[in-house]
Amino acid sequence: MAFLPNPKSRALLFDVTRCVGCHECAKACKASHSFPGTGEETELDATTYTVVLDKGDDRYLRRMCMHCADPSCVSACPVGAFTKTELGPVVYDAGKCMGCRYCMIACPFNVPRYEWSKPIPVVRKCDGCIERQREGKPTACTEACPAEATVGGTREEMLAEAKKRIAENPGTYHPVVYGENEVGGTNVFVLSPVRSSSSDEGRPRQRPDAEPHLGGPVEDPQGRRRRRRGPLRDLLDHPPARGRGGRRARREGVTSMRLPSF
Ligand code: SF4
Ligand code: SF4
Ligand code: SF4
């Protein structure tokens, strides 16, 4: 049984066109969780729950847990360590985790990270600032953003705000609210300034990637330029995610998910 997005649950809207790349969101996230680091990391890890990626041309993209309405991490976990809360955030109980890391394989956005360096490691990911939100406070990243690039509210409010921004500036935005329908809907929305192949026709088609991109040549980790990989290669290297989200993806012919890009 699929779970539908709850319009009253808490959600975030990230607007690429407003982000100035100041990393205040990532710094606030670290501060609120007492994590080490600068807040300017470029990869998610066990003490980095969100990153701000410089995509060039003064455009920046945040990565974090999307807090899916019907999360693959929840359905993949055999011991119920992950929970989709009524409030909206998808949370993790380290006390239940047995370290199988199925959640890491299942997540279509490649979000959960493992504490590889610890003798008794657990999985880590953005907790949606659940304690703050339970107290009626905004998430730390929302509160810190000086540009209203990250804003928070109920899912229906954030969806309405995203559509309002698109309607008021149709030449600025790609007319799709990423997260409205992808993987059954998420509690984090992304507004992109140009057409995103991953949200074309309302469904993503690309593989999960910490370095999202649109078409054309892309940089590999060594900095060499290469052509984007074809769908068959993607399917072979990144089979569809497990769990309810994965089944939905397979039904819709989606090999795996990724964030929108520009
Ligand atoms: S983005 Fe990944 S870790 Fe976050 S709720 Fe969705 S499936 Fe789970
Ligand atoms: S919602 Fe909270 S935990 Fe998640 S990225 Fe924002 S500040 Fe960090
Ligand atoms: S705080 Fe706001 S403007 Fe600064 S990097 Fe984060 S989302 Fe962008």
PDB file of C-alpha atoms and ligand atoms in Angstrom:
ATOM      1  CA  MET A   1       0.000   0.000   0.000  1.00  0.00           C
ATOM      2  CA  ALA A   2       1.374   3.366  -0.998  1.00  0.00           C
ATOM      3  CA  PHE A   3       1.320   6.262   1.432  1.00  0.00           C
ATOM      4  CA  LEU A   4       0.079   9.580   0.114  1.00  0.00           C
ATOM      5  CA  PRO A   5       1.739  12.870   1.061  1.00  0.00           C
ATOM      6  CA  ASN A   6       0.117  14.548   4.040  1.00  0.00           C
ATOM      7  CA  PRO A   7      -0.621  18.186   3.067  1.00  0.00           C
ATOM      8  CA  LYS A   8      -0.510  19.265   6.716  1.00  0.00           C
ATOM      9  CA  SER A   9       2.906  17.741   7.406  1.00  0.00           C
ATOM     10  CA  ARG A  10       5.964  19.978   7.677  1.00  0.00           C
ATOM     11  CA  ALA A  11       7.969  20.587   4.534  1.00  0.00           C
ATOM     12  CA  LEU A  12      10.840  22.646   3.144  1.00  0.00           C
ATOM     13  CA  LEU A  13      11.111  24.509  -0.126  1.00  0.00           C
ATOM     14  CA  PHE A  14      14.540  25.095  -1.597  1.00  0.00           C
ATOM     15  CA  ASP A  15      14.684  27.668  -4.403  1.00  0.00           C
ATOM     16  CA  VAL A  16      17.839  27.465  -6.501  1.00  0.00           C
ATOM     17  CA  THR A  17      17.214  30.926  -7.967  1.00  0.00           C
ATOM     18  CA  ARG A  18      17.409  32.576  -4.538  1.00  0.00           C
ATOM     19  CA  CYS A  19      20.319  30.681  -3.044  1.00  0.00           C
ATOM     20  CA  VAL A  20      23.468  32.796  -2.715  1.00  0.00           C
ATOM     21  CA  GLY A  21      25.720  29.910  -1.692  1.00  0.00           C
ATOM     22  CA  CYS A  22      26.527  31.302   1.746  1.00  0.00           C
ATOM     23  CA  HIS A  23      26.403  27.826   3.396  1.00  0.00           C
ATOM     24  CA  GLU A  24      24.604  29.302   6.413  1.00  0.00           C
ATOM     25  CA  CYS A  25      22.074  26.449   6.224  1.00  0.00           C
ATOM     26  CA  ALA A  26      24.802  23.809   6.395  1.00  0.00           C
ATOM     27  CA  LYS A  27      26.633  25.665   9.158  1.00  0.00           C
ATOM     28  CA  ALA A  28      23.432  25.974  11.189  1.00  0.00           C
ATOM     29  CA  CYS A  29      22.730  22.288  10.695  1.00  0.00           C
ATOM     30  CA  LYS A  30      26.161  21.422  12.062  1.00  0.00           C
ATOM     31  CA  ALA A  31      25.803  23.823  14.977  1.00  0.00           C
ATOM     32  CA  SER A  32      22.375  22.517  15.932  1.00  0.00           C
ATOM     33  CA  HIS A  33      23.677  18.945  15.980  1.00  0.00           C
ATOM     34  CA  SER A  34      27.069  19.810  17.526  1.00  0.00           C
ATOM     35  CA  PHE A  35      28.852  18.335  14.522  1.00  0.00           C
ATOM     36  CA  PRO A  36      32.443  19.158  13.554  1.00  0.00           C
ATOM     37  CA  GLY A  37      33.281  20.728  10.202  1.00  0.00           C
ATOM     38  CA  THR A  38      33.007  24.003   8.353  1.00  0.00           C
ATOM     39  CA  GLY A  39      29.605  23.662   6.748  1.00  0.00           C
ATOM     40  CA  GLU A  40      31.285  23.975   3.369  1.00  0.00           C
ATOM     41  CA  GLU A  41      31.700  20.250   2.728  1.00  0.00           C
ATOM     42  CA  THR A  42      30.603  18.944  -0.665  1.00  0.00           C
ATOM     43  CA  GLU A  43      29.608  15.405   0.317  1.00  0.00           C
ATOM     44  CA  LEU A  44      27.060  14.170   2.797  1.00  0.00           C
ATOM     45  CA  ASP A  45      28.591  12.158   5.611  1.00  0.00           C
ATOM     46  CA  ALA A  46      27.803  10.990   9.117  1.00  0.00           C
ATOM     47  CA  THR A  47      28.250  14.510  10.502  1.00  0.00           C
ATOM     48  CA  THR A  48      27.161  16.437   7.404  1.00  0.00           C
ATOM     49  CA  TYR A  49      23.410  16.250   6.927  1.00  0.00           C
ATOM     50  CA  THR A  50      23.226  18.836   4.174  1.00  0.00           C
ATOM     51  CA  VAL A  51      25.598  20.324   1.612  1.00  0.00           C
ATOM     52  CA  VAL A  52      25.425  23.307  -0.715  1.00  0.00           C
ATOM     53  CA  LEU A  53      26.880  22.432  -4.097  1.00  0.00           C
ATOM     54  CA  ASP A  54      28.353  25.113  -6.340  1.00  0.00           C
ATOM     55  CA  LYS A  55      26.989  24.395  -9.812  1.00  0.00           C
ATOM     56  CA  GLY A  56      28.694  27.363 -11.497  1.00  0.00           C
ATOM     57  CA  ASP A  57      27.191  30.596 -12.840  1.00  0.00           C
ATOM     58  CA  ASP A  58      26.266  31.640  -9.287  1.00  0.00           C
ATOM     59  CA  ARG A  59      23.889  28.728  -8.913  1.00  0.00           C
ATOM     60  CA  TYR A  60      23.830  26.500  -5.873  1.00  0.00           C
ATOM     61  CA  LEU A  61      21.980  23.330  -5.044  1.00  0.00           C
ATOM     62  CA  ARG A  62      21.307  21.929  -1.592  1.00  0.00           C
ATOM     63  CA  ARG A  63      21.368  18.216  -0.917  1.00  0.00           C
ATOM     64  CA  MET A  64      19.690  16.665   2.100  1.00  0.00           C
ATOM     65  CA  CYS A  65      17.137  13.990   2.951  1.00  0.00           C
ATOM     66  CA  MET A  66      13.979  14.602   0.904  1.00  0.00           C
ATOM     67  CA  HIS A  67      11.738  13.191   3.657  1.00  0.00           C
ATOM     68  CA  CYS A  68       9.752  11.156   1.150  1.00  0.00           C
ATOM     69  CA  ALA A  69       6.045  10.622   1.754  1.00  0.00           C
ATOM     70  CA  ASP A  70       6.469   6.905   1.054  1.00  0.00           C
ATOM     71  CA  PRO A  71      10.139   6.350   1.901  1.00  0.00           C
ATOM     72  CA  SER A  72      12.118   3.449   0.518  1.00  0.00           C
ATOM     73  CA  CYS A  73      14.403   3.565   3.565  1.00  0.00           C
ATOM     74  CA  VAL A  74      11.405   2.844   5.802  1.00  0.00           C
ATOM     75  CA  SER A  75      10.167  -0.074   3.734  1.00  0.00           C
ATOM     76  CA  ALA A  76      13.644  -1.534   3.229  1.00  0.00           C
ATOM     77  CA  CYS A  77      14.616  -1.557   6.895  1.00  0.00           C
ATOM     78  CA  PRO A  78      13.915  -5.046   8.272  1.00  0.00           C
ATOM     79  CA  VAL A  79      13.852  -3.931  11.910  1.00  0.00           C
ATOM     80  CA  GLY A  80      11.795  -0.747  11.668  1.00  0.00           C
ATOM     81  CA  ALA A  81      14.628   1.616  12.486  1.00  0.00           C
ATOM     82  CA  PHE A  82      13.228   4.243  10.094  1.00  0.00           C
ATOM     83  CA  THR A  83       9.856   5.905  10.612  1.00  0.00           C
ATOM     84  CA  LYS A  84       7.882   8.376   8.552  1.00  0.00           C
ATOM     85  CA  THR A  85       6.399  10.652  11.203  1.00  0.00           C
ATOM     86  CA  GLU A  86       3.015  12.338  11.031  1.00  0.00           C
ATOM     87  CA  LEU A  87       4.857  15.618  11.392  1.00  0.00           C
ATOM     88  CA  GLY A  88       6.735  15.008   8.139  1.00  0.00           C
ATOM     89  CA  PRO A  89      10.391  14.149   8.871  1.00  0.00           C
ATOM     90  CA  VAL A  90      11.634  10.613   8.319  1.00  0.00           C
ATOM     91  CA  VAL A  91      13.525   9.691  11.485  1.00  0.00           C
ATOM     92  CA  TYR A  92      15.913   6.939  12.446  1.00  0.00           C
ATOM     93  CA  ASP A  93      16.245   4.978  15.686  1.00  0.00           C
ATOM     94  CA  ALA A  94      19.843   3.836  16.153  1.00  0.00           C
ATOM     95  CA  GLY A  95      18.710   1.572  18.990  1.00  0.00           C
ATOM     96  CA  LYS A  96      16.823  -0.636  16.527  1.00  0.00           C
ATOM     97  CA  CYS A  97      19.399  -0.561  13.724  1.00  0.00           C
ATOM     98  CA  MET A  98      21.289  -3.826  13.128  1.00  0.00           C
ATOM     99  CA  GLY A  99      23.701  -2.315  10.599  1.00  0.00           C
ATOM    100  CA  CYS A 100      22.505  -4.120   7.471  1.00  0.00           C
ATOM    101  CA  ARG A 101      22.573  -0.817   5.539  1.00  0.00           C
ATOM    102  CA  TYR A 102      19.611  -1.818   3.340  1.00  0.00           C
ATOM    103  CA  CYS A 103      18.375   1.756   3.812  1.00  0.00           C
ATOM    104  CA  MET A 104      21.492   3.054   2.078  1.00  0.00           C
ATOM    105  CA  ILE A 105      20.848   0.826  -0.918  1.00  0.00           C
ATOM    106  CA  ALA A 106      17.139   1.588  -0.975  1.00  0.00           C
ATOM    107  CA  CYS A 107      17.265   5.380  -0.804  1.00  0.00           C
ATOM    108  CA  PRO A 108      16.656   6.731  -4.315  1.00  0.00           C
ATOM    109  CA  PHE A 109      18.480   9.951  -3.422  1.00  0.00           C
ATOM    110  CA  ASN A 110      21.613   8.336  -2.011  1.00  0.00           C
ATOM    111  CA  VAL A 111      21.237  10.091   1.340  1.00  0.00           C
ATOM    112  CA  PRO A 112      21.894   7.818   4.364  1.00  0.00           C
ATOM    113  CA  ARG A 113      25.523   7.603   5.465  1.00  0.00           C
ATOM    114  CA  TYR A 114      27.298   5.103   7.690  1.00  0.00           C
ATOM    115  CA  GLU A 115      29.741   5.739  10.517  1.00  0.00           C
ATOM    116  CA  TRP A 116      32.460   3.598   8.977  1.00  0.00           C
ATOM    117  CA  SER A 117      35.147   4.820  11.363  1.00  0.00           C
ATOM    118  CA  LYS A 118      33.310   3.876  14.560  1.00  0.00           C
ATOM    119  CA  PRO A 119      33.565   0.493  16.308  1.00  0.00           C
ATOM    120  CA  ILE A 120      29.773   0.367  16.658  1.00  0.00           C
ATOM    121  CA  PRO A 121      28.582   2.348  13.648  1.00  0.00           C
ATOM    122  CA  VAL A 122      25.069   3.528  12.938  1.00  0.00           C
ATOM    123  CA  VAL A 123      23.389   5.156   9.962  1.00  0.00           C
ATOM    124  CA  ARG A 124      23.157   8.941   9.854  1.00  0.00           C
ATOM    125  CA  LYS A 125      21.031  11.344   7.852  1.00  0.00           C
ATOM    126  CA  CYS A 126      19.104  14.625   8.175  1.00  0.00           C
ATOM    127  CA  ASP A 127      16.478  14.241  10.888  1.00  0.00           C
ATOM    128  CA  GLY A 128      14.367  17.141   9.673  1.00  0.00           C
ATOM    129  CA  CYS A 129      15.173  18.898  12.954  1.00  0.00           C
ATOM    130  CA  ILE A 130      12.317  16.872  14.382  1.00  0.00           C
ATOM    131  CA  GLU A 131      12.797  18.088  17.956  1.00  0.00           C
ATOM    132  CA  ARG A 132      12.765  21.726  16.889  1.00  0.00           C
ATOM    133  CA  GLN A 133       9.725  21.170  14.698  1.00  0.00           C
ATOM    134  CA  ARG A 134       7.887  19.381  17.506  1.00  0.00           C
ATOM    135  CA  GLU A 135       8.340  22.577  19.511  1.00  0.00           C
ATOM    136  CA  GLY A 136       6.910  24.605  16.654  1.00  0.00           C
ATOM    137  CA  LYS A 137      10.292  26.004  15.611  1.00  0.00           C
ATOM    138  CA  PRO A 138      11.606  26.088  12.045  1.00  0.00           C
ATOM    139  CA  THR A 139      14.445  23.786  11.074  1.00  0.00           C
ATOM    140  CA  ALA A 140      17.889  25.190  11.794  1.00  0.00           C
ATOM    141  CA  CYS A 141      18.673  25.464   8.092  1.00  0.00           C
ATOM    142  CA  THR A 142      15.469  27.378   7.405  1.00  0.00           C
ATOM    143  CA  GLU A 143      16.052  29.759  10.273  1.00  0.00           C
ATOM    144  CA  ALA A 144      19.600  30.483   9.108  1.00  0.00           C
ATOM    145  CA  CYS A 145      18.874  31.184   5.455  1.00  0.00           C
ATOM    146  CA  PRO A 146      19.212  34.923   4.768  1.00  0.00           C
ATOM    147  CA  ALA A 147      17.757  34.769   1.266  1.00  0.00           C
ATOM    148  CA  GLU A 148      14.500  32.821   1.688  1.00  0.00           C
ATOM    149  CA  ALA A 149      16.086  30.208  -0.544  1.00  0.00           C
ATOM    150  CA  THR A 150      15.156  27.645   2.102  1.00  0.00           C
ATOM    151  CA  VAL A 151      11.749  28.217   3.642  1.00  0.00           C
ATOM    152  CA  GLY A 152       9.509  26.001   5.727  1.00  0.00           C
ATOM    153  CA  GLY A 153       5.832  25.418   6.383  1.00  0.00           C
ATOM    154  CA  THR A 154       3.214  22.790   5.806  1.00  0.00           C
ATOM    155  CA  ARG A 155       3.480  20.729   2.659  1.00  0.00           C
ATOM    156  CA  GLU A 156       0.454  22.427   1.126  1.00  0.00           C
ATOM    157  CA  GLU A 157       1.826  25.858   2.021  1.00  0.00           C
ATOM    158  CA  MET A 158       5.207  25.100   0.481  1.00  0.00           C
ATOM    159  CA  LEU A 159       3.613  23.693  -2.642  1.00  0.00           C
ATOM    160  CA  ALA A 160       1.428  26.802  -2.950  1.00  0.00           C
ATOM    161  CA  GLU A 161       4.444  29.051  -2.368  1.00  0.00           C
ATOM    162  CA  ALA A 162       6.440  27.208  -5.019  1.00  0.00           C
ATOM    163  CA  LYS A 163       3.630  27.488  -7.555  1.00  0.00           C
ATOM    164  CA  LYS A 164       3.160  31.160  -6.695  1.00  0.00           C
ATOM    165  CA  ARG A 165       6.832  31.855  -7.364  1.00  0.00           C
ATOM    166  CA  ILE A 166       6.580  30.054 -10.703  1.00  0.00           C
ATOM    167  CA  ALA A 167       3.383  31.914 -11.653  1.00  0.00           C
ATOM    168  CA  GLU A 168       4.832  35.311 -10.724  1.00  0.00           C
ATOM    169  CA  ASN A 169       8.105  34.694 -12.569  1.00  0.00           C
ATOM    170  CA  PRO A 170       7.389  32.226 -15.360  1.00  0.00           C
ATOM    171  CA  GLY A 171      10.563  33.170 -17.200  1.00  0.00           C
ATOM    172  CA  THR A 172      12.720  32.401 -14.196  1.00  0.00           C
ATOM    173  CA  TYR A 173      11.610  28.927 -13.211  1.00  0.00           C
ATOM    174  CA  HIS A 174      11.303  25.561 -14.782  1.00  0.00           C
ATOM    175  CA  PRO A 175       7.544  25.047 -14.315  1.00  0.00           C
ATOM    176  CA  VAL A 176       7.768  21.912 -12.194  1.00  0.00           C
ATOM    177  CA  VAL A 177       7.930  21.708  -8.420  1.00  0.00           C
ATOM    178  CA  TYR A 178      10.396  18.890  -7.893  1.00  0.00           C
ATOM    179  CA  GLY A 179       9.084  16.694  -5.108  1.00  0.00           C
ATOM    180  CA  GLU A 180       5.392  17.222  -5.769  1.00  0.00           C
ATOM    181  CA  ASN A 181       5.091  13.853  -7.486  1.00  0.00           C
ATOM    182  CA  GLU A 182       8.567  12.325  -7.666  1.00  0.00           C
ATOM    183  CA  VAL A 183       8.873   9.029  -5.760  1.00  0.00           C
ATOM    184  CA  GLY A 184       5.278   9.529  -4.661  1.00  0.00           C
ATOM    185  CA  GLY A 185       5.948  13.009  -3.294  1.00  0.00           C
ATOM    186  CA  THR A 186       8.488  14.344  -0.834  1.00  0.00           C
ATOM    187  CA  ASN A 187       8.517  16.829   2.036  1.00  0.00           C
ATOM    188  CA  VAL A 188      11.389  18.764   0.484  1.00  0.00           C
ATOM    189  CA  PHE A 189      10.643  20.651  -2.714  1.00  0.00           C
ATOM    190  CA  VAL A 190      13.151  22.112  -5.150  1.00  0.00           C
ATOM    191  CA  LEU A 191      12.503  24.950  -7.549  1.00  0.00           C
ATOM    192  CA  SER A 192      14.904  24.929 -10.458  1.00  0.00           C
ATOM    193  CA  PRO A 193      15.692  27.860 -12.735  1.00  0.00           C
ATOM    194  CA  VAL A 194      15.646  25.902 -15.950  1.00  0.00           C
ATOM    195  CA  ARG A 195      14.105  22.793 -17.393  1.00  0.00           C
ATOM    196  CA  SER A 196      15.250  19.746 -15.479  1.00  0.00           C
ATOM    197  CA  SER A 197      15.388  16.446 -17.308  1.00  0.00           C
ATOM    198  CA  SER A 198      14.952  14.634 -13.998  1.00  0.00           C
ATOM    199  CA  SER A 199      11.510  16.166 -13.463  1.00  0.00           C
ATOM    200  CA  ASP A 200      10.405  16.157 -17.088  1.00  0.00           C
ATOM    201  CA  GLU A 201       6.816  14.899 -17.369  1.00  0.00           C
ATOM    202  CA  GLY A 202       6.700  14.792 -13.609  1.00  0.00           C
ATOM    203  CA  ARG A 203       8.991  11.857 -13.113  1.00  0.00           C
ATOM    204  CA  PRO A 204      12.730  11.568 -12.596  1.00  0.00           C
ATOM    205  CA  ARG A 205      14.783   9.307 -14.811  1.00  0.00           C
ATOM    206  CA  GLN A 206      18.353   9.643 -13.724  1.00  0.00           C
ATOM    207  CA  ARG A 207      20.533   7.809 -11.270  1.00  0.00           C
ATOM    208  CA  PRO A 208      21.194   9.074  -7.752  1.00  0.00           C
ATOM    209  CA  ASP A 209      24.205  11.287  -7.740  1.00  0.00           C
ATOM    210  CA  ALA A 210      25.924  13.595  -5.309  1.00  0.00           C
ATOM    211  CA  GLU A 211      26.818  15.780  -8.273  1.00  0.00           C
ATOM    212  CA  PRO A 212      23.535  16.305 -10.072  1.00  0.00           C
ATOM    213  CA  HIS A 213      23.615  17.622 -13.608  1.00  0.00           C
ATOM    214  CA  LEU A 214      21.472  18.037 -16.657  1.00  0.00           C
ATOM    215  CA  GLY A 215      22.417  16.945 -20.146  1.00  0.00           C
ATOM    216  CA  GLY A 216      25.677  17.419 -21.957  1.00  0.00           C
ATOM    217  CA  PRO A 217      29.202  16.693 -20.793  1.00  0.00           C
ATOM    218  CA  VAL A 218      29.832  16.363 -17.068  1.00  0.00           C
ATOM    219  CA  GLU A 219      32.918  16.354 -14.891  1.00  0.00           C
ATOM    220  CA  ASP A 220      34.070  13.043 -13.480  1.00  0.00           C
ATOM    221  CA  PRO A 221      35.902  12.927 -10.104  1.00  0.00           C
ATOM    222  CA  GLN A 222      39.257  13.378 -11.865  1.00  0.00           C
ATOM    223  CA  GLY A 223      37.982  16.518 -13.569  1.00  0.00           C
ATOM    224  CA  ARG A 224      37.864  14.962 -17.056  1.00  0.00           C
ATOM    225  CA  ARG A 225      34.914  15.772 -19.241  1.00  0.00           C
ATOM    226  CA  ARG A 226      32.802  12.872 -20.407  1.00  0.00           C
ATOM    227  CA  ARG A 227      29.407  12.369 -21.957  1.00  0.00           C
ATOM    228  CA  ARG A 228      26.422  11.571 -19.825  1.00  0.00           C
ATOM    229  CA  ARG A 229      25.830   7.869 -19.427  1.00  0.00           C
ATOM    230  CA  GLY A 230      22.962   6.222 -21.240  1.00  0.00           C
ATOM    231  CA  PRO A 231      19.922   4.652 -19.565  1.00  0.00           C
ATOM    232  CA  LEU A 232      21.146   1.073 -20.050  1.00  0.00           C
ATOM    233  CA  ARG A 233      24.437   1.816 -18.310  1.00  0.00           C
ATOM    234  CA  ASP A 234      22.515   3.563 -15.542  1.00  0.00           C
ATOM    235  CA  LEU A 235      20.238   0.564 -15.133  1.00  0.00           C
ATOM    236  CA  LEU A 236      23.157  -1.861 -14.959  1.00  0.00           C
ATOM    237  CA  ASP A 237      25.145   0.189 -12.482  1.00  0.00           C
ATOM    238  CA  HIS A 238      22.237   1.500 -10.442  1.00  0.00           C
ATOM    239  CA  PRO A 239      19.375  -0.982 -10.337  1.00  0.00           C
ATOM    240  CA  PRO A 240      16.000   0.283  -9.146  1.00  0.00           C
ATOM    241  CA  ALA A 241      15.710   0.970  -5.454  1.00  0.00           C
ATOM    242  CA  ARG A 242      14.037  -1.584  -3.249  1.00  0.00           C
ATOM    243  CA  GLY A 243      10.908  -0.978  -1.212  1.00  0.00           C
ATOM    244  CA  ARG A 244       7.663   0.741  -1.989  1.00  0.00           C
ATOM    245  CA  GLY A 245       9.330   3.731  -3.610  1.00  0.00           C
ATOM    246  CA  GLY A 246      11.426   1.338  -5.681  1.00  0.00           C
ATOM    247  CA  ARG A 247       8.411  -0.660  -6.788  1.00  0.00           C
ATOM    248  CA  ARG A 248       6.683   2.548  -7.781  1.00  0.00           C
ATOM    249  CA  ALA A 249       9.776   3.588  -9.713  1.00  0.00           C
ATOM    250  CA  ARG A 250       9.992   0.275 -11.555  1.00  0.00           C
ATOM    251  CA  ARG A 251       6.285   0.425 -12.395  1.00  0.00           C
ATOM    252  CA  GLU A 252       6.810   3.863 -13.896  1.00  0.00           C
ATOM    253  CA  GLY A 253       9.903   2.750 -15.774  1.00  0.00           C
ATOM    254  CA  VAL A 254      12.252   4.795 -13.648  1.00  0.00           C
ATOM    255  CA  THR A 255      15.633   3.250 -13.012  1.00  0.00           C
ATOM    256  CA  SER A 256      16.545   5.470 -10.095  1.00  0.00           C
ATOM    257  CA  MET A 257      16.131   9.002  -8.779  1.00  0.00           C
ATOM    258  CA  ARG A 258      18.225  12.111  -8.542  1.00  0.00           C
ATOM    259  CA  LEU A 259      17.859  15.694  -7.604  1.00  0.00           C
ATOM    260  CA  PRO A 260      16.993  18.215 -10.273  1.00  0.00           C
ATOM    261  CA  SER A 261      19.779  20.160 -11.838  1.00  0.00           C
ATOM    262  CA  PHE A 262      20.374  23.025 -14.184  1.00  0.00           C
TER     263      PHE A 262
HETATM  264  S1  SF4 B   1      15.491  10.674   0.732  1.00  0.00           S
HETATM  265 FE1  SF4 B   1      16.208   8.597   1.203  1.00  0.00          FE
HETATM  266  S2  SF4 B   1      16.699   8.629   3.396  1.00  0.00           S
HETATM  267 FE2  SF4 B   1      15.384  10.429   2.958  1.00  0.00          FE
HETATM  268  S3  SF4 B   1      13.267   9.705   3.355  1.00  0.00           S
HETATM  269 FE3  SF4 B   1      13.654   9.425   1.142  1.00  0.00          FE
HETATM  270  S4  SF4 B   1      14.357   7.271   1.008  1.00  0.00           S
HETATM  271 FE4  SF4 B   1      14.574   7.880   3.166  1.00  0.00          FE
HETATM  272  S1  SF4 B   2      16.302  19.954   8.443  1.00  0.00           S
HETATM  273 FE1  SF4 B   2      17.689  20.080  10.245  1.00  0.00          FE
HETATM  274  S2  SF4 B   2      18.919  18.199  10.109  1.00  0.00           S
HETATM  275 FE2  SF4 B   2      17.976  18.505   8.075  1.00  0.00          FE
HETATM  276  S3  SF4 B   2      19.477  19.690   6.883  1.00  0.00           S
HETATM  277 FE3  SF4 B   2      18.083  21.203   7.845  1.00  0.00          FE
HETATM  278  S4  SF4 B   2      19.124  21.738   9.783  1.00  0.00           S
HETATM  279 FE4  SF4 B   2      20.075  19.837   9.076  1.00  0.00          FE
HETATM  280  S1  SF4 B   3      21.518  29.639   3.792  1.00  0.00           S
HETATM  281 FE1  SF4 B   3      20.069  29.951   2.123  1.00  0.00          FE
HETATM  282  S2  SF4 B   3      21.160  31.245   0.636  1.00  0.00           S
HETATM  283 FE2  SF4 B   3      22.704  30.434   2.055  1.00  0.00          FE
HETATM  284  S3  SF4 B   3      23.467  28.554   1.035  1.00  0.00           S
HETATM  285 FE3  SF4 B   3      21.777  27.907   2.375  1.00  0.00          FE
HETATM  286  S4  SF4 B   3      19.930  27.931   1.115  1.00  0.00           S
HETATM  287 FE4  SF4 B   3      21.531  29.111   0.023  1.00  0.00          FE
END
